Coordinates of C-alpha atoms in Angstrom, one line a residue:
X978 CA 112.9 224.6 42.4
X979 CA 109.7 226.9 41.7
X980 CA 112.4 229.2 40.2
X981 CA 113.0 227.3 37.1
X982 CA 109.7 226.3 36.6
X983 CA 108.9 229.6 36.1
X984 CA 112.2 230.0 33.6
X985 CA 110.7 227.1 31.8
X986 CA 107.2 228.6 31.9
X987 CA 108.7 231.8 30.3
X988 CA 110.5 230.1 27.7
X989 CA 107.6 227.8 27.1
X990 CA 105.4 231.5 26.5
X991 CA 107.6 232.3 23.5
X992 CA 106.7 229.3 21.4
X993 CA 103.1 228.8 21.9
X994 CA 101.8 232.5 21.3
X995 CA 100.1 232.0 17.5
X996 CA 96.6 232.1 17.0
X997 CA 94.7 229.3 16.2
X998 CA 93.9 230.4 12.4
X999 CA 97.1 230.7 11.6
X1000 CA 98.2 227.3 11.7
X1001 CA 97.9 226.5 8.7
X1002 CA 99.5 228.7 7.3
X1003 CA 102.5 229.4 9.3
X1004 CA 105.4 227.0 8.2
X1005 CA 107.2 225.4 11.5
X1006 CA 109.7 227.5 10.6
X1007 CA 107.7 230.6 11.4
X1008 CA 105.6 228.4 14.5
X1009 CA 108.4 226.5 15.9
X1010 CA 107.6 224.4 18.5
X1011 CA 111.2 224.4 20.3
X1012 CA 113.4 227.2 20.9
X1013 CA 116.7 226.6 18.7
X1014 CA 120.1 225.7 20.4
X1015 CA 121.9 228.3 19.4
X1016 CA 119.5 231.1 20.4
X1017 CA 119.8 229.6 23.7
X1018 CA 122.7 229.1 24.4
X1019 CA 123.1 233.0 22.7
X1020 CA 121.1 234.2 25.2
X1021 CA 122.8 232.3 28.3
X1022 CA 126.0 234.0 27.2
X1023 CA 124.9 237.0 27.5
X1024 CA 123.1 236.6 30.7
X1025 CA 126.1 235.1 32.0
X1026 CA 128.0 238.1 31.5
X1027 CA 125.5 240.4 32.5
X1028 CA 125.0 238.3 35.8
X1029 CA 129.3 239.3 36.1
X1030 CA 129.2 242.5 34.5
X1031 CA 125.9 244.4 35.8
X1032 CA 126.5 246.8 39.0
X1033 CA 122.8 246.8 40.5
X1034 CA 122.7 246.9 44.1
X1035 CA 119.7 244.3 44.0
X1036 CA 121.8 241.4 42.3
X1037 CA 126.1 241.9 42.1
X1038 CA 127.2 244.8 44.8
X1039 CA 130.6 243.2 43.9
X1040 CA 131.9 246.7 42.9
X1041 CA 131.2 247.7 46.3
X1042 CA 132.8 244.4 48.1
X1043 CA 135.8 245.1 46.0
X1044 CA 136.2 248.8 47.5
X1045 CA 136.6 250.0 43.9
X1046 CA 133.2 252.3 44.4
X1047 CA 131.2 254.0 47.2
X1048 CA 127.5 254.6 47.4
X1049 CA 125.5 258.4 47.5
X1050 CA 122.2 257.8 49.4
X1051 CA 122.2 254.7 50.0
X1052 CA 125.3 252.6 51.8
X1053 CA 123.9 249.7 53.1
X1054 CA 125.5 247.7 50.5
X1055 CA 128.5 249.4 51.3
X1056 CA 127.9 248.1 55.0
X1057 CA 127.5 244.4 53.8
X1058 CA 123.6 244.7 54.1
X1059 CA 122.7 241.5 51.9
X1060 CA 119.0 240.7 53.8
X1061 CA 116.9 243.6 53.3
X1062 CA 117.8 243.3 49.2
X1063 CA 117.9 239.7 49.4
X1064 CA 121.0 239.9 47.1
X1065 CA 122.2 236.5 47.3
X1066 CA 118.6 235.5 46.0
X1067 CA 118.7 237.7 43.0
X1068 CA 122.3 236.2 41.8
X1069 CA 121.0 232.8 42.5
X1070 CA 118.0 233.5 39.9
X1071 CA 121.0 235.1 37.8
X1072 CA 122.7 232.2 37.5
X1073 CA 120.7 228.9 37.7
X1074 CA 117.5 230.5 35.9
X1075 CA 118.9 233.1 33.4
X1076 CA 122.7 231.4 32.9
X1077 CA 122.2 227.7 33.4
X1078 CA 118.2 226.8 33.1
X1079 CA 119.2 228.3 29.1
X1080 CA 122.4 226.5 28.8
X1081 CA 121.3 223.8 29.8
X1082 CA 118.1 223.6 27.6
X1083 CA 120.2 224.4 24.9
X1084 CA 122.7 221.3 25.6
X1085 CA 119.3 219.2 25.5
X1086 CA 118.2 220.7 22.5
X1087 CA 121.3 220.6 20.5
X1088 CA 121.8 217.1 21.4
X1089 CA 120.4 214.9 19.4
X1090 CA 121.4 217.1 16.4
X1091 CA 124.3 215.1 16.8
X1092 CA 122.0 211.9 14.8
X1093 CA 121.0 214.2 12.3
X1094 CA 122.5 213.2 9.1
X1095 CA 121.8 216.5 7.6
X1096 CA 123.5 218.4 10.5
X1097 CA 127.5 218.6 10.3
X1098 CA 127.9 216.6 13.8
X1099 CA 131.8 218.4 14.1
X1100 CA 129.6 222.0 14.1
X1101 CA 127.1 220.0 16.8
X1102 CA 130.0 218.3 18.8
X1103 CA 131.9 222.3 19.3
X1104 CA 128.5 223.5 20.0
X1105 CA 128.2 221.0 22.7
X1106 CA 131.6 221.8 24.1
X1107 CA 130.9 225.9 24.3
X1108 CA 128.0 225.3 25.7
X1109 CA 129.6 223.3 28.6
X1110 CA 132.7 225.7 29.0
X1111 CA 130.2 228.4 30.1
X1112 CA 128.3 226.0 32.6
X1113 CA 131.0 225.2 34.2
X1114 CA 132.3 229.1 34.5
X1115 CA 129.3 229.8 36.2
X1116 CA 128.8 226.8 38.1
X1117 CA 132.6 227.9 39.2
X1118 CA 131.3 231.4 40.3
X1119 CA 128.5 230.2 42.0
X1120 CA 130.4 227.8 44.2
X1121 CA 133.1 231.3 44.9
X1122 CA 129.8 233.3 46.1
X1123 CA 128.1 230.9 48.3
X1124 CA 129.8 227.6 48.8
X1125 CA 128.3 224.3 48.3
X1126 CA 125.9 225.0 46.2
X1127 CA 123.1 222.4 44.2
X1128 CA 124.1 220.8 41.3
X1129 CA 124.2 216.6 40.9
X1130 CA 120.1 217.3 41.2
X1131 CA 120.0 220.9 40.2
X1132 CA 118.0 222.2 36.8
X1133 CA 116.1 219.0 37.4
X1134 CA 112.3 220.1 37.1
X1135 CA 111.4 216.9 38.8
X1136 CA 113.4 217.8 42.1
X1137 CA 111.9 220.4 43.9
X1138 CA 114.1 219.9 46.8
X1139 CA 117.5 219.7 45.4
X1140 CA 120.1 218.4 47.7
X1141 CA 123.5 221.2 47.8
X1142 CA 126.8 219.3 46.7
X1143 CA 130.5 219.9 48.4
X1144 CA 131.7 223.0 47.4
X1145 CA 135.1 220.8 46.4
X1146 CA 133.3 218.2 44.5
X1147 CA 131.5 221.1 42.1
X1148 CA 135.0 222.4 40.9
X1149 CA 135.9 218.5 40.5
X1150 CA 133.0 218.4 38.4
X1151 CA 133.2 221.7 36.1
X1152 CA 136.8 220.8 35.8
X1153 CA 135.8 217.3 34.5
X1154 CA 133.2 219.7 32.2
X1155 CA 136.7 221.5 30.9
X1156 CA 138.1 218.5 30.2
X1157 CA 135.4 217.0 28.3
X1158 CA 135.0 219.8 26.6
X1159 CA 138.5 220.5 25.3
X1160 CA 139.5 216.8 24.2
X1161 CA 135.8 217.1 22.1
X1162 CA 136.4 220.4 20.3
X1163 CA 136.7 219.7 16.2
X1164 CA 140.0 221.9 15.3
X1165 CA 139.4 223.3 12.1
X1166 CA 135.4 222.8 12.4
X1167 CA 132.9 225.8 12.9
X1168 CA 131.2 226.2 16.3
X1169 CA 128.6 228.9 16.7
X1170 CA 127.8 230.9 13.9
X1171 CA 129.2 234.8 14.2
X1172 CA 126.2 236.1 15.2
X1173 CA 125.2 233.5 17.5
X1174 CA 128.3 232.9 19.7
X1175 CA 129.2 236.8 21.3
X1176 CA 131.8 236.4 22.5
X1177 CA 134.5 234.5 20.6
X1178 CA 132.0 234.9 17.8
X1179 CA 132.7 231.5 15.7
X1180 CA 136.3 231.3 16.7
X1181 CA 136.4 227.7 18.3
X1182 CA 140.4 227.5 19.2
X1183 CA 139.6 230.5 21.4
X1184 CA 137.1 229.1 22.7
X1185 CA 139.2 225.7 23.9
X1186 CA 141.7 228.7 25.1
X1187 CA 139.4 229.9 27.3
X1188 CA 138.5 226.4 28.5
X1189 CA 142.5 225.7 29.0
X1190 CA 142.3 229.4 31.3
X1191 CA 139.3 228.7 33.4
X1192 CA 141.0 225.1 33.8
X1193 CA 144.2 227.0 34.7
X1194 CA 142.5 229.8 37.0
X1195 CA 141.1 226.8 39.3
X1196 CA 144.4 225.3 39.7
X1197 CA 145.5 228.7 41.0
X1198 CA 142.5 228.9 43.5
X1199 CA 143.0 225.7 44.9
X1200 CA 146.9 226.3 45.9
X1201 CA 146.5 227.1 49.9
X1202 CA 143.2 224.6 50.0
X1203 CA 145.0 220.8 47.8
X1204 CA 148.5 221.5 46.7
X1205 CA 148.9 218.6 44.5
X1206 CA 145.9 219.0 42.9
X1207 CA 146.3 223.0 42.1
X1208 CA 149.7 222.2 40.6
X1209 CA 148.4 218.9 38.5
X1210 CA 145.8 221.2 36.5
X1211 CA 148.3 223.8 35.9
X1212 CA 150.7 221.9 34.5
X1213 CA 148.3 219.6 32.3
X1214 CA 147.1 223.6 30.8
X1215 CA 149.6 226.5 31.5
X1216 CA 151.0 225.9 27.5
X1217 CA 147.6 226.7 26.0
X1218 CA 146.0 229.4 28.0
X1219 CA 145.6 233.7 27.0
X1220 CA 148.7 235.2 25.4
X1221 CA 147.6 238.5 25.3
X1222 CA 144.6 240.8 26.0
X1223 CA 143.3 239.1 22.1
X1224 CA 142.2 236.0 24.1
X1225 CA 140.2 237.7 27.2
X1226 CA 136.7 236.0 27.5
X1227 CA 135.3 239.8 26.9
X1228 CA 131.6 240.5 25.1
X1229 CA 130.7 243.6 22.7
X1230 CA 128.3 245.2 24.2
X1231 CA 126.4 247.6 21.5
X1232 CA 125.7 251.4 22.0
X1233 CA 121.6 251.3 21.3
X1234 CA 119.1 249.5 23.7
X1235 CA 118.6 246.2 24.4
X1236 CA 122.1 245.1 24.8
X1237 CA 123.9 248.0 26.6
X1238 CA 126.1 247.4 29.1
X1239 CA 124.8 247.2 32.3
X1240 CA 127.2 249.5 34.2
X1241 CA 125.9 252.1 31.4
X1242 CA 122.2 251.9 32.0
X1243 CA 123.1 251.8 36.0
X1244 CA 125.2 255.2 36.1
X1245 CA 123.6 256.5 32.7
X1246 CA 120.0 255.3 31.4
X1247 CA 118.9 255.1 35.0
X1248 CA 119.0 258.9 36.1
X1249 CA 120.2 257.9 38.9
X1250 CA 123.6 259.1 40.8
X1251 CA 124.3 256.4 43.3
X1252 CA 128.0 255.2 42.7
X1253 CA 131.1 257.3 43.0
X1254 CA 134.9 256.3 43.0
X1255 CA 135.8 255.1 46.5
X1256 CA 138.5 256.8 48.3
X1257 CA 140.5 253.0 48.9
X1258 CA 141.2 252.8 45.4
X1259 CA 142.0 256.0 44.7
X1260 CA 144.3 256.4 47.2
X1261 CA 146.0 253.5 46.5
X1262 CA 146.1 255.6 42.3
X1263 CA 147.6 258.0 44.4
X1264 CA 149.6 256.8 46.2
X1265 CA 151.8 255.1 43.5
X1266 CA 151.2 258.1 40.9
X1267 CA 148.9 255.4 39.0
X1268 CA 148.3 257.0 34.8
X1269 CA 145.4 254.9 35.3
X1270 CA 143.6 257.1 37.8
X1271 CA 142.4 259.2 35.0
X1272 CA 140.8 256.2 33.6
X1273 CA 139.3 254.8 36.7
X1274 CA 138.1 258.2 37.5
X1275 CA 137.5 261.6 36.3
X1276 CA 136.3 265.1 37.8
X1277 CA 138.6 266.4 40.2
X1278 CA 137.1 268.9 43.1
X1279 CA 139.1 272.0 44.5
X1280 CA 141.9 271.1 46.6
X1281 CA 141.0 270.6 50.9
X1282 CA 142.6 273.0 52.4
X1283 CA 142.3 272.8 56.6
X1284 CA 140.6 275.7 57.8
X1285 CA 140.2 277.7 61.2
X1286 CA 138.6 280.4 63.0
X1287 CA 140.3 283.7 62.6
X1288 CA 138.7 284.9 65.9
X1289 CA 136.7 287.4 63.9
X1290 CA 134.1 285.0 63.9
X1291 CA 135.5 283.7 59.8
X1292 CA 136.5 281.2 58.5
X1293 CA 140.2 280.8 56.8
X1294 CA 142.4 279.0 54.8
X1295 CA 145.1 277.2 56.2
X1296 CA 148.6 276.0 54.4
X1297 CA 148.1 271.8 54.5
X1298 CA 151.3 269.7 54.9
X1299 CA 151.0 265.8 54.4
X1300 CA 154.0 264.0 56.3
X1301 CA 155.2 260.4 55.8
X1302 CA 153.0 258.9 57.9
X1303 CA 149.9 260.3 55.9
X1304 CA 150.2 259.9 52.6
X1305 CA 153.4 258.8 49.9
X1306 CA 151.9 261.3 47.2
X1307 CA 149.3 262.8 45.9
X1308 CA 148.8 263.7 42.0
X1309 CA 147.5 267.4 42.5
X1310 CA 146.7 269.4 39.2
X1311 CA 147.2 272.8 38.7
X1312 CA 145.7 275.6 36.4
X1313 CA 148.0 277.7 34.9
X1314 CA 146.1 281.3 33.7
X1315 CA 145.7 280.0 29.8
X1316 CA 143.2 277.6 31.6
X1317 CA 145.5 274.7 30.7
X1318 CA 145.9 271.9 32.9
X1319 CA 149.4 270.5 34.5
X1320 CA 149.6 267.8 36.7
X1321 CA 152.3 267.4 39.5
X1322 CA 153.3 264.0 41.2
X1323 CA 153.8 265.3 44.8
X1324 CA 155.6 262.7 47.7
X1325 CA 155.4 263.2 50.6
X1326 CA 156.5 264.9 53.0
X1327 CA 154.9 268.1 51.2
X1328 CA 153.0 271.4 51.9
X1329 CA 150.4 273.1 49.9
X1330 CA 150.4 277.0 50.5
X1331 CA 146.7 278.9 50.2
X1332 CA 149.3 280.8 48.2
X1333 CA 148.9 277.8 45.7
X1334 CA 145.3 278.7 45.8
X1335 CA 145.3 281.1 42.3
X1336 CA 146.6 278.2 40.9
X1337 CA 143.5 276.2 40.7
X1338 CA 145.0 273.4 42.8
X1339 CA 142.6 270.4 42.2
X1340 CA 142.9 266.7 43.3
X1341 CA 141.0 263.6 42.5
X1342 CA 139.2 262.8 45.9
X1343 CA 137.3 259.6 46.1
X1344 CA 134.8 258.9 48.1
X1345 CA 134.6 257.6 52.3
X1346 CA 133.8 253.8 51.6
X1347 CA 130.8 252.4 53.6
X1348 CA 129.2 255.8 54.2
X1349 CA 126.6 258.3 52.0
X1350 CA 128.4 260.7 50.4
X1351 CA 127.4 264.0 48.5
X1352 CA 128.0 263.1 44.9
X1353 CA 128.7 266.5 43.9
X1354 CA 131.3 266.9 46.8
X1355 CA 133.8 264.3 45.4
X1356 CA 135.1 262.6 42.5
X1357 CA 133.2 260.1 39.8
X1358 CA 133.5 257.5 38.0
X1359 CA 135.9 257.6 35.4
X1360 CA 134.5 258.2 31.5
X1361 CA 134.7 255.3 30.1
X1362 CA 132.1 253.5 32.3
X1363 CA 129.6 255.9 31.1
X1364 CA 129.8 254.5 27.8
X1365 CA 127.3 252.5 26.8
X1366 CA 129.0 250.3 24.6
X1367 CA 131.9 249.4 27.2
X1368 CA 133.3 245.4 27.2
X1369 CA 132.0 242.8 29.6
X1370 CA 135.2 240.9 30.7
X1371 CA 135.4 237.8 32.9
X1372 CA 138.2 236.0 32.3
X1373 CA 141.6 238.6 31.0
X1374 CA 145.2 238.3 30.4
X1375 CA 146.4 240.7 33.1
X1376 CA 144.9 238.2 35.4
X1377 CA 147.3 235.7 34.5
X1378 CA 150.5 237.0 34.4
X1379 CA 149.3 238.2 37.9
X1380 CA 149.1 234.2 38.4
X1381 CA 152.3 233.3 37.1
X1382 CA 154.0 236.0 39.4
X1383 CA 152.3 233.9 42.1
X1384 CA 153.1 230.8 40.8
X1385 CA 156.6 231.9 40.3
X1386 CA 157.0 233.2 44.3
X1387 CA 155.8 229.8 45.2
X1388 CA 157.9 227.7 43.2
X1389 CA 154.9 225.9 41.4
X1390 CA 154.1 223.9 38.1
X1391 CA 157.7 224.9 37.3
X1392 CA 157.4 228.5 37.6
X1393 CA 161.1 229.9 39.2
X1394 CA 160.8 232.7 41.2
X1395 CA 163.6 234.6 39.3
X1396 CA 160.8 235.1 36.8
X1397 CA 157.6 236.8 39.2
X1398 CA 159.0 240.6 38.7
X1399 CA 159.0 239.4 34.7
X1400 CA 155.5 238.1 35.2
X1401 CA 154.2 241.0 37.7
X1402 CA 155.3 243.6 34.9
X1403 CA 153.3 241.7 32.1
X1404 CA 150.5 241.9 34.5
X1405 CA 151.0 245.2 34.6
X1406 CA 152.0 246.3 31.2
X1407 CA 148.1 244.3 29.7
X1408 CA 145.8 246.2 32.2
X1409 CA 147.2 249.5 31.3
X1410 CA 147.1 248.2 27.7
X1411 CA 143.6 246.9 28.9
X1412 CA 142.7 250.4 29.2
X1413 CA 144.3 252.2 26.6
X1414 CA 147.4 253.1 28.1
X1415 CA 150.2 252.3 25.6
X1416 CA 152.7 255.1 26.4
X1417 CA 156.1 253.0 27.0
X1418 CA 157.8 255.9 28.5
X1419 CA 154.7 256.9 30.8
X1420 CA 154.5 252.8 31.8
X1421 CA 158.1 252.3 32.4
X1422 CA 158.1 254.9 35.0
X1423 CA 155.3 253.8 36.6
X1424 CA 157.3 250.6 36.7
X1425 CA 160.1 251.9 37.8
X1426 CA 159.0 253.6 40.4
X1427 CA 160.3 252.4 43.6
X1428 CA 156.5 252.4 45.2
X1429 CA 155.8 250.0 42.0
X1430 CA 159.0 248.3 41.1
X1431 CA 158.5 244.5 42.0
X1432 CA 162.2 244.3 43.9
X1433 CA 161.2 247.4 46.5
X1434 CA 157.5 247.8 46.6
X1435 CA 156.1 247.2 49.7
X1436 CA 155.4 244.1 51.2
X1437 CA 155.2 240.7 50.4
X1438 CA 154.6 239.3 47.3
X1439 CA 151.4 238.2 47.9
X1440 CA 150.8 241.9 49.5
X1441 CA 152.7 242.9 45.6
X1442 CA 150.7 241.1 43.8
X1443 CA 148.0 240.9 45.1
X1444 CA 147.6 245.0 45.3
X1445 CA 148.4 245.2 41.6
X1446 CA 145.9 242.7 40.8
X1447 CA 143.2 244.1 42.3
X1448 CA 143.9 247.6 40.6
X1449 CA 143.8 246.0 36.9
X1450 CA 140.9 244.3 38.1
X1451 CA 138.8 247.7 38.6
X1452 CA 135.5 247.0 36.9
X1453 CA 135.3 243.4 37.9
X1454 CA 134.0 243.4 41.2
X1455 CA 133.4 240.2 42.2
X1456 CA 137.5 238.7 41.2
X1457 CA 138.7 241.9 42.9
X1458 CA 136.8 240.8 46.0
X1459 CA 137.8 237.0 45.2
X1460 CA 141.7 238.3 45.1
X1461 CA 141.3 239.9 48.1
X1462 CA 139.8 236.9 50.1
X1463 CA 142.4 234.5 48.0
X1464 CA 145.2 236.6 49.3
X1465 CA 144.6 239.0 52.1
X1466 CA 146.6 241.6 50.8
X1467 CA 146.4 245.1 53.0
X1468 CA 144.3 248.3 51.7
X1469 CA 141.3 247.6 52.2
X1470 CA 139.3 249.6 55.1
X1471 CA 136.6 248.5 57.2
X1472 CA 133.4 250.4 56.8
X1473 CA 132.8 253.2 60.1
X1474 CA 131.4 251.0 62.9
X1475 CA 132.8 248.2 61.5
X1476 CA 135.6 245.5 62.1
X1477 CA 137.9 244.3 58.8
X1478 CA 136.3 241.2 60.5
X1479 CA 133.4 242.2 58.7
X1480 CA 134.5 242.3 55.1
X1481 CA 132.6 239.8 54.2
X1482 CA 134.1 236.2 53.0
X1483 CA 130.8 235.1 51.1
X1484 CA 126.8 235.4 50.4
X1485 CA 124.6 233.7 52.8
X1486 CA 122.3 231.1 51.1
X1487 CA 119.1 233.0 49.8
X1488 CA 116.3 234.0 52.4
X1489 CA 114.0 232.0 50.0
X1490 CA 115.9 228.4 49.5
X1491 CA 115.0 228.5 53.8
X1492 CA 111.3 228.2 52.6
X1493 CA 111.9 226.7 49.4
X1494 CA 114.6 224.3 50.1
X1495 CA 114.7 224.5 54.5
X1496 CA 116.7 220.8 55.5
X1497 CA 119.2 220.9 52.0
X1498 CA 119.5 224.5 53.0
X1499 CA 120.0 223.8 56.6
X1500 CA 121.9 220.7 56.0
X1501 CA 124.8 223.1 53.6
X1502 CA 125.0 225.5 55.9
X1503 CA 126.1 223.0 58.6
X1504 CA 128.9 221.5 56.6
X1505 CA 130.0 225.3 55.3
X1506 CA 131.0 225.6 58.8
X1507 CA 127.7 228.0 59.4
X1508 CA 125.6 230.3 56.8
X1509 CA 127.4 233.5 57.9
X1510 CA 128.6 235.9 54.9
X1511 CA 132.0 235.7 56.8
X1512 CA 132.5 232.2 57.2
X1513 CA 135.4 230.8 54.2
X1514 CA 134.9 229.4 51.3
X1515 CA 136.6 225.8 51.4
X1516 CA 138.9 227.0 49.2
X1517 CA 140.1 230.4 51.4
X1518 CA 142.8 229.2 54.4
X1519 CA 144.4 231.7 55.2

């Protein structure tokens, strides 16, 4: 485990940099021999969020895999090329080195405090439970990316070639970790302090709710692969899960470095223009006249009239007619003579005439997914994502309400099909609120639209729930991709030259693992059905 050793050496360097001549005057507090557990936890928790929130093409291509964003100059990641940048290696390293190594070390340093009579043992117990909840989340994320991964032998400095554990057994182990954490949390006692805990700011009850909700999600993930186990997990947790956006597992980023949102760092601080909003999601938002369109995207472009040659060597514009076969609808922006904008939704079939050009007709247009796009020719990612302090989220209330809608349709764990619409609507409302859309008239109108209303929206329940959950997860690329993998709803497109069957269903194993841990990697590859990006994970049965 070369990567783990490197991390430990780095950690060691943080506590061994004093000059000998100061040894006699520096107190142990100022010259610690060991990094405190709370510092390691804080670092590990922040790295856990950064691992899932960041949008570096070298580490996290999931906003591309989920087809929320398109690329400009270099579209390789939208074409699912993993090897050139060794993306799986980076995700693996982030999980094991920067997250789990910090958390496991935090646990090792904290556990002896249980025997310290000068320390509140209940507070320490809660801290250990919180650390374990984060460990469980991280391992689940690794499994959901790769399949079988090292767990039993992982993070053991004496085992340089750890074996890979069966993915379903890691899931089982993480459920046990969550159960132990839930059982050990002492309600009413402290955990980490507000400053030490960047997620729930010392609220131990909130951590317990997060653990229950994560367990609930594990149950949902297993619905197709192990229905009885899934139902048992859901039944055991459903009364203790998120009930509002206030419960969301989120982190507050700062407005100044070094704790800014990694998305801002990629879009603004880098000075680069690598991403634009993708036509896949823009077309869906346009089709539904979705008010989130102007949150997720910005910068309308001039209406792209059709053109032809007039016979005199001149290109002239034509009326553009949209048939019902082309599009359900389009959100158009008209500019009045006084410069004010008005938004008009047109249901197909409709025609935009050349005569309307004087009204400055514009629309939100996404870049073509899977190809290189001109940054200036398409609409851009919404303003919220250009803010350095945009919160990062890894589990949300809206997500849970959509899970309930799914459970209602399946008739699992006491959820009734008659309530599917209610949960579906709750999920949409929670997503709207999460993005600052609170006008009840706007939301009610959206829910009543025949293309959105649960009773009349297109497709079966997987299509209805899956596509709306996908929209709600717009800033959570990994989960948007996972939702598509799990529910197989229609709407994703194949990049030019590829087929829908080429869209990845997992990360391939890290390239370096072939060199450092080749035998175990080969065994794991065989166990999952081949180390291919289109190999389905154990829970992906349909």
